[in-house]
mmCIF file of C-alpha atoms in Angstrom:
data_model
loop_
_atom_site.group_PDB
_atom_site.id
_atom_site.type_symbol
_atom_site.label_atom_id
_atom_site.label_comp_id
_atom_site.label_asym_id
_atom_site.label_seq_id
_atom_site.Cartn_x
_atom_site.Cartn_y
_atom_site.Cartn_z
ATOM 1 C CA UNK N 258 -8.560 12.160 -27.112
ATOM 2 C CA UNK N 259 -6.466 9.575 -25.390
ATOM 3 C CA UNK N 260 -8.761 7.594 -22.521
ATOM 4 C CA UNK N 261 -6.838 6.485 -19.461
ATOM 5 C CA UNK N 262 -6.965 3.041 -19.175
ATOM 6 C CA UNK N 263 -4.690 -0.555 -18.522
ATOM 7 C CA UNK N 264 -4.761 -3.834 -20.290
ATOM 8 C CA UNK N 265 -5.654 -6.964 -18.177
ATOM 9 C CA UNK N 266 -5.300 -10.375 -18.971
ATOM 10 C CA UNK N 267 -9.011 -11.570 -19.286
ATOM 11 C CA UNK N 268 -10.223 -13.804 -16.716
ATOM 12 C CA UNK N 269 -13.802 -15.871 -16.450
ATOM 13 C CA UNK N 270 -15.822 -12.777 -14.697
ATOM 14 C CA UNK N 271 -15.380 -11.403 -18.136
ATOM 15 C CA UNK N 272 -17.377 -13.965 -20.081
ATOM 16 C CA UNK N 273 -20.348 -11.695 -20.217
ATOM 17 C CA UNK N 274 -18.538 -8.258 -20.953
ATOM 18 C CA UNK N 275 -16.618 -10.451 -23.627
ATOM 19 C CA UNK N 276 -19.832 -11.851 -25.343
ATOM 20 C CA UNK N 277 -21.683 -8.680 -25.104
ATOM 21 C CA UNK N 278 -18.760 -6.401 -27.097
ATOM 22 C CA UNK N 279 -18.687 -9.523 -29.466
ATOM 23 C CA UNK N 280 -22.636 -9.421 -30.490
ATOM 24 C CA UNK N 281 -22.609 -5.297 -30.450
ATOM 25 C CA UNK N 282 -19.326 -5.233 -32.421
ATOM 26 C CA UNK N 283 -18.502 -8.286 -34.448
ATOM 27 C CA UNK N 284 -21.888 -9.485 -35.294
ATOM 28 C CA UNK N 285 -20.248 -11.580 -37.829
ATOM 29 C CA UNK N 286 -18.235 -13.841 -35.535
ATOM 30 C CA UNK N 287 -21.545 -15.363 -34.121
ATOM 31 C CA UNK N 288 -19.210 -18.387 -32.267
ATOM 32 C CA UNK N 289 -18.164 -15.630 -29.492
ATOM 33 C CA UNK N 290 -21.233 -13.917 -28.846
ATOM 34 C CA UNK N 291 -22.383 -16.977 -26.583
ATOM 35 C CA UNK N 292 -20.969 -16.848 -23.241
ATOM 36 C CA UNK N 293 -20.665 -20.394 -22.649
ATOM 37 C CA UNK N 294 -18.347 -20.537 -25.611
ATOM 38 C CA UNK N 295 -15.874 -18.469 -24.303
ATOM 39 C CA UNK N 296 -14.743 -21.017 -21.468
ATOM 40 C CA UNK N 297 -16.010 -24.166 -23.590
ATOM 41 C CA UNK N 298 -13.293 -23.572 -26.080
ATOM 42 C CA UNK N 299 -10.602 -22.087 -24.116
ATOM 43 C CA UNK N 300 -9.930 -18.897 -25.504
ATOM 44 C CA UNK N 301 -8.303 -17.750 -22.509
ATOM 45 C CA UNK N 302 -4.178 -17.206 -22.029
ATOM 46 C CA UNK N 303 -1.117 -15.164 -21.828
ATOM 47 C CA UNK N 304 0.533 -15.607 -24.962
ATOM 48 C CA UNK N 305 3.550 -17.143 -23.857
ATOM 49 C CA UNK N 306 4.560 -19.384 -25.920
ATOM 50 C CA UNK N 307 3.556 -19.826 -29.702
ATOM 51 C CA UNK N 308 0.882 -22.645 -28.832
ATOM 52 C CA UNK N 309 -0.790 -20.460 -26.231
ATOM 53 C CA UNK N 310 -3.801 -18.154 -26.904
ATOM 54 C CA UNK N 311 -3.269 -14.390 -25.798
ATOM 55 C CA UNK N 312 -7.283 -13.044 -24.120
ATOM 56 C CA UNK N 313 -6.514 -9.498 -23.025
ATOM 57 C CA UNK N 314 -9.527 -6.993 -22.118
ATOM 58 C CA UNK N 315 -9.351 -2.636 -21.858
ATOM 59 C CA UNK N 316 -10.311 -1.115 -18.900
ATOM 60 C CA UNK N 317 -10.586 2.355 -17.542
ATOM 61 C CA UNK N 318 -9.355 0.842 -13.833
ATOM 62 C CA UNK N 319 -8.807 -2.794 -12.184
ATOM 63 C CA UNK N 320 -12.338 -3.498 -10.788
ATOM 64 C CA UNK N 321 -14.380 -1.210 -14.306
ATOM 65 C CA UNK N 322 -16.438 -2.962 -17.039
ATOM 66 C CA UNK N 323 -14.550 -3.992 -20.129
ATOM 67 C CA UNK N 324 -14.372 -1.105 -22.700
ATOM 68 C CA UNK N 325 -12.319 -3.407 -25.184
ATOM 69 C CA UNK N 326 -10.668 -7.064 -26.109
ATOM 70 C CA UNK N 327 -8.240 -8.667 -28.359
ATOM 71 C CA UNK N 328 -8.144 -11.939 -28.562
ATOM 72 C CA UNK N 329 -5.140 -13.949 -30.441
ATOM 73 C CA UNK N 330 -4.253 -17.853 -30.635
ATOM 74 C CA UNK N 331 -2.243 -20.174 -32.997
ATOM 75 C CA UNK N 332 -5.183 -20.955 -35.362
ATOM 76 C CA UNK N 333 -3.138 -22.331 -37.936
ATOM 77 C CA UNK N 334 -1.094 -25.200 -35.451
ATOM 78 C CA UNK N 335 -4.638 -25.934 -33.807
ATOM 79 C CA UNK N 336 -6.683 -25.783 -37.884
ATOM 80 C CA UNK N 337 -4.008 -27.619 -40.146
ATOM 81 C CA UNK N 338 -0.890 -28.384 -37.687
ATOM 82 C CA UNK N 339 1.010 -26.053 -39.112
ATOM 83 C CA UNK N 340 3.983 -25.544 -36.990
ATOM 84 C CA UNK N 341 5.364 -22.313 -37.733
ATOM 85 C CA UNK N 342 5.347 -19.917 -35.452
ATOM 86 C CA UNK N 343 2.440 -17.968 -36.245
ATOM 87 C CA UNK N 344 -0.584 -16.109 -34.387
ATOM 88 C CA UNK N 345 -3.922 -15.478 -35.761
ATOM 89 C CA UNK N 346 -5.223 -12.178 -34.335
ATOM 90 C CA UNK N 347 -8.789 -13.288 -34.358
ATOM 91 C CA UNK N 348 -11.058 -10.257 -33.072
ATOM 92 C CA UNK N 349 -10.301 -6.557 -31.398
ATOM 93 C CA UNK N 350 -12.858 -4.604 -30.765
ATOM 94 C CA UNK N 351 -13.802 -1.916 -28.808
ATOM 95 C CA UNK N 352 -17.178 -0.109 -27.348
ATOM 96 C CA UNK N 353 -18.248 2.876 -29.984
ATOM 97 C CA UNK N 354 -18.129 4.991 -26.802
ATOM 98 C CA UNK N 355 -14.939 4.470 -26.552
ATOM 99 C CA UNK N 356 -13.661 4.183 -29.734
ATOM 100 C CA UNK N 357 -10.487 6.847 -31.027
ATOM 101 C CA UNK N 358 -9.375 6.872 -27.567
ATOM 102 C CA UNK N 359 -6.100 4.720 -28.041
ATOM 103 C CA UNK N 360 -7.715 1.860 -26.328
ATOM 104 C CA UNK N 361 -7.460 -0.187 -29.633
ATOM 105 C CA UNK N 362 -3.933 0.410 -30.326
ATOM 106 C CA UNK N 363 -2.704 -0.192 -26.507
ATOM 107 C CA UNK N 364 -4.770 -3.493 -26.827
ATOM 108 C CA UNK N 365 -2.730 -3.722 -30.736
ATOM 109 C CA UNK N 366 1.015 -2.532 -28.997
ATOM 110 C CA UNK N 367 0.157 -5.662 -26.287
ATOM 111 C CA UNK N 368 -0.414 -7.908 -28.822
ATOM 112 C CA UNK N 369 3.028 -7.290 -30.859
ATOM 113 C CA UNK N 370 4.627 -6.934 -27.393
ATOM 114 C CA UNK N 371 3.653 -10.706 -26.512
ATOM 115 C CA UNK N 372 4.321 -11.728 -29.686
ATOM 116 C CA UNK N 373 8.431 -10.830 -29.994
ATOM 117 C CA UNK N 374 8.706 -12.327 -26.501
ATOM 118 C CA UNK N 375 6.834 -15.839 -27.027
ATOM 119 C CA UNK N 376 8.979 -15.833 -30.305
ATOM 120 C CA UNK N 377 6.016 -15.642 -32.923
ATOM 121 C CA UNK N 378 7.620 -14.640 -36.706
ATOM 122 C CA UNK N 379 4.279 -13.384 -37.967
ATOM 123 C CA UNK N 380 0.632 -12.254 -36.487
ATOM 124 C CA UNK N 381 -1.889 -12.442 -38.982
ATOM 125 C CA UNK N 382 -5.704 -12.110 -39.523
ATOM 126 C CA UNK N 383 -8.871 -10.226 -41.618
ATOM 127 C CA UNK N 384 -8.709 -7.045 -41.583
ATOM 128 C CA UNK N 385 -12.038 -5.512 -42.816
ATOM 129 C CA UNK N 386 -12.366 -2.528 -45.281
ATOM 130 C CA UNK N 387 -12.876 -0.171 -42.661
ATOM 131 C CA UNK N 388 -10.543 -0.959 -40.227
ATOM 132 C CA UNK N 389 -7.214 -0.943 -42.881
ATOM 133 C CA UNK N 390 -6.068 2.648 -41.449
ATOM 134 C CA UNK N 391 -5.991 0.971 -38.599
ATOM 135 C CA UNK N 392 -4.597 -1.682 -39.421
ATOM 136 C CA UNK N 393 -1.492 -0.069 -41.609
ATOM 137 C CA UNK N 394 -1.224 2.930 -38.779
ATOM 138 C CA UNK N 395 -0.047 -0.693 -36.284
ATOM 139 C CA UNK N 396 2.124 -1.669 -39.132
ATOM 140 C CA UNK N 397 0.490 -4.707 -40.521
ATOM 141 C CA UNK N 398 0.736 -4.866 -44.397
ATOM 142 C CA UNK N 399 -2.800 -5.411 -45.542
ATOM 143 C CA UNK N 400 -4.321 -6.736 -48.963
ATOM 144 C CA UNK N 401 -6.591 -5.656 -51.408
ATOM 145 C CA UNK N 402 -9.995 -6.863 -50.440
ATOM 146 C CA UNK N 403 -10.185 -10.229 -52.078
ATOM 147 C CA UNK N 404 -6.182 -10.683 -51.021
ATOM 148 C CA UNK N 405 -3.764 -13.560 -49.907
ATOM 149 C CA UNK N 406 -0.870 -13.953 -47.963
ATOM 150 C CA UNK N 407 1.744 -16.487 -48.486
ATOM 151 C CA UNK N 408 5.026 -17.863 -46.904
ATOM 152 C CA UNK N 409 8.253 -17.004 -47.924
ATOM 153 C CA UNK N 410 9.670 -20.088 -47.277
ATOM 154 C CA UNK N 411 8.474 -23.812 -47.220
ATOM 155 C CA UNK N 412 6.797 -24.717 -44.413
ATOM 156 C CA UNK N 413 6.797 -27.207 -41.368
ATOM 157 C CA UNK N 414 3.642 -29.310 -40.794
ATOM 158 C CA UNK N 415 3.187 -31.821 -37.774
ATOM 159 C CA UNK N 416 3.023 -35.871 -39.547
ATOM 160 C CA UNK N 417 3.952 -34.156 -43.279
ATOM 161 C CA UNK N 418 7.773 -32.287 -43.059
ATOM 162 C CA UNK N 419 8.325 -29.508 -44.886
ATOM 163 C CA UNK N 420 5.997 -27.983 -47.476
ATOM 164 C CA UNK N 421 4.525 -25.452 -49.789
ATOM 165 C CA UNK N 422 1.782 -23.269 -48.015
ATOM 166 C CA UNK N 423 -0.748 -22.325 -51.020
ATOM 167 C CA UNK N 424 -2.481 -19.094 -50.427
ATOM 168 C CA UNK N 425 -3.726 -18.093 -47.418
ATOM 169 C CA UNK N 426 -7.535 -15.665 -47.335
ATOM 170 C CA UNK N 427 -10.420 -15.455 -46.079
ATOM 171 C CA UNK N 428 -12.395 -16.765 -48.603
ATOM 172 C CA UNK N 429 -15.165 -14.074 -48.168
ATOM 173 C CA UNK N 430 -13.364 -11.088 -50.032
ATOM 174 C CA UNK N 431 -12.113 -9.315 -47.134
ATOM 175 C CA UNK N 432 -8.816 -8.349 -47.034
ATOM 176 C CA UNK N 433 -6.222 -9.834 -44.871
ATOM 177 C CA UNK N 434 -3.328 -8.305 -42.655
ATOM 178 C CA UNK N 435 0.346 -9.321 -41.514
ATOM 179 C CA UNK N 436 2.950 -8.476 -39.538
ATOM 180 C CA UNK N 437 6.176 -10.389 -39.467
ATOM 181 C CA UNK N 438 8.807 -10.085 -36.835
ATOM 182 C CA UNK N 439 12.719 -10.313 -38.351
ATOM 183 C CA UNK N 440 13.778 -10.666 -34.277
ATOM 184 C CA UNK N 441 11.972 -14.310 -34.502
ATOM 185 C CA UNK N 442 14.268 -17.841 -35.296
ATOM 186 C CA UNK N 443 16.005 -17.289 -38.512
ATOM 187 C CA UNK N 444 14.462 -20.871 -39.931
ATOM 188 C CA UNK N 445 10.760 -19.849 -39.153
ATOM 189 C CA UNK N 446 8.804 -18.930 -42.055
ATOM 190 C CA UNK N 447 7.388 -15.873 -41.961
ATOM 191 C CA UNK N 448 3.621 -14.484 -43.768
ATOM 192 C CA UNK N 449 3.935 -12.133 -46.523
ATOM 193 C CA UNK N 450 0.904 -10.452 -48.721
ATOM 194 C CA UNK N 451 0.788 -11.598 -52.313
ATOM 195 C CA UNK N 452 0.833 -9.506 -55.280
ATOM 196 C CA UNK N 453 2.057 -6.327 -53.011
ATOM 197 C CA UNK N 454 0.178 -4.047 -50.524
ATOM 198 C CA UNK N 455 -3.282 -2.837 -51.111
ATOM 199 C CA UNK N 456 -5.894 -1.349 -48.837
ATOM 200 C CA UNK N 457 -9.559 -1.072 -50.945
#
């Protein structure tokens, strides 16, 4: 049953709530369940451009605890200097007390919202076995576990011009998710999965 509840930007008196969901949720992603890393690497912003990171928490009012968090930024530009216009949705996740109350798909709609109005052609990221329903219900295309994505075009890269992207994964057998936007610049490449649309 739907939960009322708003999505904030995050801001630093969420460092613990954000580290907390992180170690009880993603236990994988060990580099966000210390609090410290949170404002040592600057995963805070608004999403409004294709450079900036997007931090945005769920809660049930203004002054509640965090329920939720997504967290997006331009992995690729900051990892390789790729500069397409690209965001790597990094990490959603919300408490299990909470969970199939529509908090992760508000925190999902925000996410695509911000995206079509900083210009970004395609949001990508993992997309774990048991969160492709999910995933596919947001209208992501997601791989077969063990899956790439590619670009459909050659590619821009800061000091090299244009060239071709090889496959992009995970390397851990996961699959991997994308969602392009056609409303983005016409020249910007844009992430497609490889070898069609899968799921297990």
């Amino acid at each position: 049953m739907p939960l009322k509840h708003t999505i904030f930007s995050a801001q630093f008196k969420d460092i613990p709530s954000l580290a907390e969901i992180a170690q009880s949720e993603l236990p994988g992603m060990t580099f966000i369940h210390d609090p410290e890393s949170w404002r040592t690497y600057w995963r805070f912003g608004v999403g409004e451009t294709p450079r900036d990171n997007l931090l945005i928490v769920a809660r049930e009012t203004e002054d509640s605890p965090v329920i939720g968090f997504c967290w997006v930024d331009a992995a690729m530009y900051h990892d390789h200097r790729i500069e397409e216009p690209w965001w790597c949705l990094n990490a959603l996740a919300v408490m299990p007390e909470y969970r199939r109350a529509g908090i992760g798909r508000s925190l999902a709609s925000v996410v695509k919202m911000q995206a079509r109005k900083a210009g970004i052609s395609s949001i990508y990221g993992v997309c774990y076995p048991s969160s492709v329903d999910f995933w596919s219900s947001q209208g992501f295309s997601v791989t077969a576990r063990g899956g790439s994505l590619e670009a459909d075009r050659l590619i821009r890269v800061e000091g090299q011009g244009v060239v071709k992207l090889g496959p992009v994964n995970d390397g851990e057998g996961d699959c991997m998710m994308v969602l392009s936007n056609d409303e983005a610049a016409a020249d910007a490449a844009r992430l497609r999965v490889l070898g069609g649309v899968g799921g297990d």
